[in-house]
Short mmCIF file of N, CA and C in Angstrom, two decimals:
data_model
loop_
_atom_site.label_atom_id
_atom_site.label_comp_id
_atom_site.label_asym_id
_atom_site.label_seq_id
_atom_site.Cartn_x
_atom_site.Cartn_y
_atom_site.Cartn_z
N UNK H 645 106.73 88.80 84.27
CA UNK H 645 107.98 89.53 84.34
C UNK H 645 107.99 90.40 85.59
N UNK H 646 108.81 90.44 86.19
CA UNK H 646 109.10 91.32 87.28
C UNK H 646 109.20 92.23 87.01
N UNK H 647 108.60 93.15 88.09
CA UNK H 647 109.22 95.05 87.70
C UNK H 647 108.82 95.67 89.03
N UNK H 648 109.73 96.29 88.95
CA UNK H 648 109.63 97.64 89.98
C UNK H 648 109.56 98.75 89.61
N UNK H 649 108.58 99.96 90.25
CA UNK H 649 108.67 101.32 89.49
C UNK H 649 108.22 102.29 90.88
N UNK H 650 109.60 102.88 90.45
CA UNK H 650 109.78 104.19 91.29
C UNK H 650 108.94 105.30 91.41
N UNK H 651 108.31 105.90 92.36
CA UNK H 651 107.63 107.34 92.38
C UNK H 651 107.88 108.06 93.29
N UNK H 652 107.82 109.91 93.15
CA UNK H 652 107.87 109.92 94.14
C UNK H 652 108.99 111.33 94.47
N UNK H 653 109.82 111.14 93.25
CA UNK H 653 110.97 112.06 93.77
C UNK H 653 111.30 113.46 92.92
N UNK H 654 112.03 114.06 93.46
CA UNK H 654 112.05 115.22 92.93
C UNK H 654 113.02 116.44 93.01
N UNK H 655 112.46 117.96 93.20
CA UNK H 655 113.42 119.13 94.03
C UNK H 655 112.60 119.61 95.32
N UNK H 656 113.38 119.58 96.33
CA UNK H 656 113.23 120.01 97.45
C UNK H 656 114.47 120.60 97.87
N UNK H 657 113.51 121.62 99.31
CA UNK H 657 114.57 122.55 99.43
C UNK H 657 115.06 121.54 101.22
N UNK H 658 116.47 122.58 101.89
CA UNK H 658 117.07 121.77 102.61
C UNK H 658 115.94 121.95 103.51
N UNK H 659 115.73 120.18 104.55
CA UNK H 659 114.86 120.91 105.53
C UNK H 659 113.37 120.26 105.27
N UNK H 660 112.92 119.98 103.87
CA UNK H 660 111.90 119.53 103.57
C UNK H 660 111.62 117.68 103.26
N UNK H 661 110.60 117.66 102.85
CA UNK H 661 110.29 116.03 102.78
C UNK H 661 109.74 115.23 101.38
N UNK H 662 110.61 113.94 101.60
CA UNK H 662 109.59 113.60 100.26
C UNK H 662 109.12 112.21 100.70
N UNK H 663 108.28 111.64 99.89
CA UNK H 663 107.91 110.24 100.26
C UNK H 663 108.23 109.66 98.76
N UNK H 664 108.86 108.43 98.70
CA UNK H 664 109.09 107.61 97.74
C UNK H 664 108.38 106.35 97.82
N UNK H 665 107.76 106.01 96.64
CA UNK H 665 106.90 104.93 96.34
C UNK H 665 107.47 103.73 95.67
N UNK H 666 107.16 102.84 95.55
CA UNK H 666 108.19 101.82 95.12
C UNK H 666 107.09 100.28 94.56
N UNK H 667 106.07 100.71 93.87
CA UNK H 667 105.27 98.94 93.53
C UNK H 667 105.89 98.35 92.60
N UNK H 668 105.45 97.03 93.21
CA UNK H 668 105.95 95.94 92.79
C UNK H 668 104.76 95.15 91.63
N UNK H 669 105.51 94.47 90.69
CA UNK H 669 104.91 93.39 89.70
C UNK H 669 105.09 92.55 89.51
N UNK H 670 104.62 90.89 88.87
CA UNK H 670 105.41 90.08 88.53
C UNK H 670 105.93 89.38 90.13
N UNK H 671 105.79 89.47 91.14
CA UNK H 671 106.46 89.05 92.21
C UNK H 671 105.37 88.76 92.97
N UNK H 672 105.13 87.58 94.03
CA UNK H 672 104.33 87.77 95.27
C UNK H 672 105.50 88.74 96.48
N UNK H 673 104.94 89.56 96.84
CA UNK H 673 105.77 91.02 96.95
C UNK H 673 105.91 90.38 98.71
N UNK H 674 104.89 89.77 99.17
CA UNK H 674 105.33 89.68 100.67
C UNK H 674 106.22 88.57 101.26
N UNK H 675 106.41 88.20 99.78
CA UNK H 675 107.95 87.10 100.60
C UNK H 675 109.13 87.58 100.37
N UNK H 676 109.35 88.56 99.83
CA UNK H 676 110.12 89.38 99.74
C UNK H 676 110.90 90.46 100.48
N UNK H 677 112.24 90.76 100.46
CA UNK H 677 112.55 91.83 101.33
C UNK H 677 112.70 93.23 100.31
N UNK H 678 111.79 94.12 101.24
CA UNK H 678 112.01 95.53 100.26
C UNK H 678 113.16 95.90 100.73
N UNK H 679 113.71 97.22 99.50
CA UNK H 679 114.79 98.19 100.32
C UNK H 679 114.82 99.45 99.40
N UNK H 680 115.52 99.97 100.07
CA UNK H 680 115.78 101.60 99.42
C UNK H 680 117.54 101.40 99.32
N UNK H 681 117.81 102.13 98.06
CA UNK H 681 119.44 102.43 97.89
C UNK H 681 119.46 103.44 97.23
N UNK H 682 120.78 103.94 97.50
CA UNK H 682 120.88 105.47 96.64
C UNK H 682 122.45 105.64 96.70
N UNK H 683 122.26 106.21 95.11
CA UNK H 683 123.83 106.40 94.65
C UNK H 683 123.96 108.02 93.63
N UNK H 684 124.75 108.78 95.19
CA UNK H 684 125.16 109.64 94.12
C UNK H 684 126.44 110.07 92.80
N UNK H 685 126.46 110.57 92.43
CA UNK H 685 127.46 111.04 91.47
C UNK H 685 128.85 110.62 92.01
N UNK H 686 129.64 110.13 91.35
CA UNK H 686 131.24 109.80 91.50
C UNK H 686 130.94 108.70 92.84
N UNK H 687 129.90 108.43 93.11
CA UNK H 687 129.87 107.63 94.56
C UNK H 687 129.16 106.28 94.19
N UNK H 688 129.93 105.14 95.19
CA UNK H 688 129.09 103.58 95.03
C UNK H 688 128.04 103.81 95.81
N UNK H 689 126.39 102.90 94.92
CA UNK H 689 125.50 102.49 95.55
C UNK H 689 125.34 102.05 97.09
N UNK H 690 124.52 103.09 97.65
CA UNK H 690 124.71 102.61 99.64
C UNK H 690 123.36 102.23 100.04
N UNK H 691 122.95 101.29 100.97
CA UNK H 691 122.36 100.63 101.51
C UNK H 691 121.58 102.45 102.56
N UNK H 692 120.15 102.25 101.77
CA UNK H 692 119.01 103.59 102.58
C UNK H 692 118.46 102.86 103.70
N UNK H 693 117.77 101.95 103.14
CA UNK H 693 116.79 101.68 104.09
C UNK H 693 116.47 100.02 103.43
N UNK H 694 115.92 98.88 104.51
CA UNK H 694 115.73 97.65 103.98
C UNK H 694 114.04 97.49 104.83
N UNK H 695 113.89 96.75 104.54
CA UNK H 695 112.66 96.31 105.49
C UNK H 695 111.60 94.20 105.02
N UNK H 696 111.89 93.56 106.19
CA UNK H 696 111.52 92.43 106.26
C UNK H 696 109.78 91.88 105.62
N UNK H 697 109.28 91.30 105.48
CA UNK H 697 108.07 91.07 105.21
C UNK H 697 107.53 90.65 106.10
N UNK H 698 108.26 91.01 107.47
CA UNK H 698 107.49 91.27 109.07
C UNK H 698 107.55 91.94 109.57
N UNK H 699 108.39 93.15 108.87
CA UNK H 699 108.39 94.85 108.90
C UNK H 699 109.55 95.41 109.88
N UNK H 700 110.51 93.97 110.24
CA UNK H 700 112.04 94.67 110.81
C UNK H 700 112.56 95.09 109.82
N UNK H 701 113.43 96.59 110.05
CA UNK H 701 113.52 97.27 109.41
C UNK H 701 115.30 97.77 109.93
N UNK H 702 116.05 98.23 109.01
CA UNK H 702 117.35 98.36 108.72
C UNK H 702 117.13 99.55 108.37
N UNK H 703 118.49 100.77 108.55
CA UNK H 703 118.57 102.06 108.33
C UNK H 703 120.27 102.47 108.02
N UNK H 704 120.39 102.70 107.41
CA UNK H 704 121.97 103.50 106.91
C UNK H 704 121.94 104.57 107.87
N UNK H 705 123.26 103.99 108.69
CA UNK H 705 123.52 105.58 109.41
C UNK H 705 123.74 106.90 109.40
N UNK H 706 123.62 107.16 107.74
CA UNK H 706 123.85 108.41 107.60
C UNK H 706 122.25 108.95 107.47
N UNK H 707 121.07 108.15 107.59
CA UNK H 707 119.46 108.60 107.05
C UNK H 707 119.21 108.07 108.48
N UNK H 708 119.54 107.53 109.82
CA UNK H 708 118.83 106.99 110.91
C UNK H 708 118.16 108.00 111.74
N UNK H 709 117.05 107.85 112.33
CA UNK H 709 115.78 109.32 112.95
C UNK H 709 115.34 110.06 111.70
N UNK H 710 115.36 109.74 110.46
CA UNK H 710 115.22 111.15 109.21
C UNK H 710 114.41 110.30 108.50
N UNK H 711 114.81 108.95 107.63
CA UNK H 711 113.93 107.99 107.02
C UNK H 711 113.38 107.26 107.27
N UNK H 712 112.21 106.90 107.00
CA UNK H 712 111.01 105.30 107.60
C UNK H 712 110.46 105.26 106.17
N UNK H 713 111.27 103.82 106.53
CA UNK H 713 110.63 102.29 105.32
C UNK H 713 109.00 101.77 105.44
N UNK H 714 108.67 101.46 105.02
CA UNK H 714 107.14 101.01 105.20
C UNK H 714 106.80 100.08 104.09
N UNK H 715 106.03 99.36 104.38
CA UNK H 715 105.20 98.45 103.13
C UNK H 715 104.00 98.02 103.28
N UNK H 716 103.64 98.28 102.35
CA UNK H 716 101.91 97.57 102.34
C UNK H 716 101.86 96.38 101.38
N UNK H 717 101.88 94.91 102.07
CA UNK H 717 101.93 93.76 101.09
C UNK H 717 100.61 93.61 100.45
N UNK H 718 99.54 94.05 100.55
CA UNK H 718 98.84 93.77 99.85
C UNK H 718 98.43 94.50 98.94
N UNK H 719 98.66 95.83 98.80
CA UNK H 719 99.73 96.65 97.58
C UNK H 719 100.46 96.37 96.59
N UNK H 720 101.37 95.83 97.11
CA UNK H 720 102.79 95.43 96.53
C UNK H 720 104.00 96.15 96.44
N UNK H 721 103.20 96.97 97.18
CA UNK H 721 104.65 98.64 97.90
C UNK H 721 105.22 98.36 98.93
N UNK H 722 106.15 99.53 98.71
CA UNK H 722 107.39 99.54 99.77
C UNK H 722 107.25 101.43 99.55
N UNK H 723 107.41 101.93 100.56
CA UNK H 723 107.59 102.96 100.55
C UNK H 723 108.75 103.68 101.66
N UNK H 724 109.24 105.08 101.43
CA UNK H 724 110.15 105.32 101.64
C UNK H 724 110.32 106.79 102.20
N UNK H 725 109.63 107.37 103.31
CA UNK H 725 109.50 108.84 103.82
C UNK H 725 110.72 109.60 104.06
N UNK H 726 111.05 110.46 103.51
CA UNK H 726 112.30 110.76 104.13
C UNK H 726 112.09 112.78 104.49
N UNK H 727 112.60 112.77 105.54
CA UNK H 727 112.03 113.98 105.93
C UNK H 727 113.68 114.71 106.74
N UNK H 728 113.74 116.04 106.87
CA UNK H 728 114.89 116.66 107.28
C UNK H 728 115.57 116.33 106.17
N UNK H 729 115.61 116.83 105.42
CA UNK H 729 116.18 116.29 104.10
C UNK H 729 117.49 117.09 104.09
N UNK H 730 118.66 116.57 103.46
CA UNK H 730 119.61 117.48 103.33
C UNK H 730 120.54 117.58 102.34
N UNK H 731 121.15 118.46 101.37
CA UNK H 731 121.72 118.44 100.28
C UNK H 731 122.65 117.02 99.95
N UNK H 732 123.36 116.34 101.51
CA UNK H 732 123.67 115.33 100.98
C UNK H 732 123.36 114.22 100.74
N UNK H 733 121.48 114.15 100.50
CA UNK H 733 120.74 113.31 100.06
C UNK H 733 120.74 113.16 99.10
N UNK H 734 120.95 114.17 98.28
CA UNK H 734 121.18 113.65 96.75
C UNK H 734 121.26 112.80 95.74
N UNK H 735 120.49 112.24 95.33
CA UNK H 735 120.98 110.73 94.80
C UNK H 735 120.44 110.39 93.83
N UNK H 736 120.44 109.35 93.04
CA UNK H 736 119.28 108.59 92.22
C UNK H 736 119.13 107.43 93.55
N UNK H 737 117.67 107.02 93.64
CA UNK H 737 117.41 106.96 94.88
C UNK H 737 116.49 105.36 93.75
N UNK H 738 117.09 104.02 93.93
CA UNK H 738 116.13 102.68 93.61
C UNK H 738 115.64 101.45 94.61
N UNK H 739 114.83 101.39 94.20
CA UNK H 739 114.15 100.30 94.66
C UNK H 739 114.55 99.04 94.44
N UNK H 740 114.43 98.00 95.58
CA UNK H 740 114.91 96.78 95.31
C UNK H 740 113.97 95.70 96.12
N UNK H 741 113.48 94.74 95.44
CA UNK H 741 112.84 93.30 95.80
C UNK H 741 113.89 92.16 95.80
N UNK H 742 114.36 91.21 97.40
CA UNK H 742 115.24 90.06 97.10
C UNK H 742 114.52 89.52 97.84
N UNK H 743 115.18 87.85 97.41
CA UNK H 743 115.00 86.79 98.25
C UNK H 743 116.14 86.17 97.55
N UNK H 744 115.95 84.76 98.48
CA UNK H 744 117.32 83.26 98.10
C UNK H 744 117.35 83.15 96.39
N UNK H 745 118.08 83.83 96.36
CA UNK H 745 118.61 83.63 94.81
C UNK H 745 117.88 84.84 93.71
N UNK H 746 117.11 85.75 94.38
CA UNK H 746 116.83 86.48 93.42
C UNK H 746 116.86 87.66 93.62
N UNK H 747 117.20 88.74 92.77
CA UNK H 747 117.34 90.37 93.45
C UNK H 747 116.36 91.12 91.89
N UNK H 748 115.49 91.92 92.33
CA UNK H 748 115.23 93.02 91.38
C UNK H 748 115.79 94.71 91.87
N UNK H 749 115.94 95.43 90.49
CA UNK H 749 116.38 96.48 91.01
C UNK H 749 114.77 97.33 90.05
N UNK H 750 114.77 98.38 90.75
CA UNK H 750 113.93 99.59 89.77
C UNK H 750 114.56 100.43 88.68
N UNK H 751 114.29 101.30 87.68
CA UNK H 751 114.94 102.40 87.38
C UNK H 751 115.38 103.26 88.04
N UNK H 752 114.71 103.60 89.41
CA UNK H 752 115.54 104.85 90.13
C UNK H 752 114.48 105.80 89.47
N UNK H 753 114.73 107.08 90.96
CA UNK H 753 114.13 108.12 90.45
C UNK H 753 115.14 109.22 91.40
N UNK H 754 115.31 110.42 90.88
CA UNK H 754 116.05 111.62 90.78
C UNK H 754 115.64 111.89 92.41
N UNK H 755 116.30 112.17 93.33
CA UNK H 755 115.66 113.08 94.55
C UNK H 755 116.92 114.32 94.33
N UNK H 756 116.54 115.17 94.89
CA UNK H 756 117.51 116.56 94.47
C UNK H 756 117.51 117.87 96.19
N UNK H 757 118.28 117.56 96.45
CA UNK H 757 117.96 118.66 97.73
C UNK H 757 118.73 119.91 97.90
N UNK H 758 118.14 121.14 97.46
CA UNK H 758 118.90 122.22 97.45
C UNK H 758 119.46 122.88 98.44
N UNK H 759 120.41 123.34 98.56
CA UNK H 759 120.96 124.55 100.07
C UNK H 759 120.12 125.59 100.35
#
């Protein structure tokens, strides 16, 4: 069975950093494309961060110079640094594994950034 599980997130103040963790199960994880998404309140799910299983890497322009994607395939992580953090980071912040025809999502985990 596939699974993804989130770590990683939390309260921070504006200004500060978190790193998000993201392993993978159930999957050979390096044929896979990781990514980061995050959806806050009253708002649709937006594209954070993606990254190739040759480590080109994609950034949402509202997180570009602030977040870096990373993965360790022989892990089975994807990880997710995000630093300069700012209240409108806010989000439930999930993890995602795709390829041709298949997508996993994670539960998500809470990131919270105060003023």
């Amino acid at each position: 069975q596939v699974q993804l599980v989130e770590s990683g997130g939390g309260l921070v103040q504006a200004g500060g950093s978190l790193r998000l963790s993201c392993a993978a199960s159930g999957i050979i994880f390096r044929r896979y494309i990781g990514g980061w998404y995050r959806q806050a309140p009253g708002k649709q799910r937006e594209l954070v961060a993606t990254i190739t299983s040759g480590g080109t890497t994609n950034y949402g322009d509202s997180v570009k110079g602030r977040f870096t994607i990373s993965r360790d395939n022989a892990k089975n992580t994807v990880y997710l640094q995000m630093n300069s953090l700012k209240p409108e980071d806010t989000a439930v912040y999930y993890c995602n594994a795709g390829t041709v025809g298949s997508t996993t999502w994670g539960q998500g985990t809470q990131v919270t950034v105060s003023s």
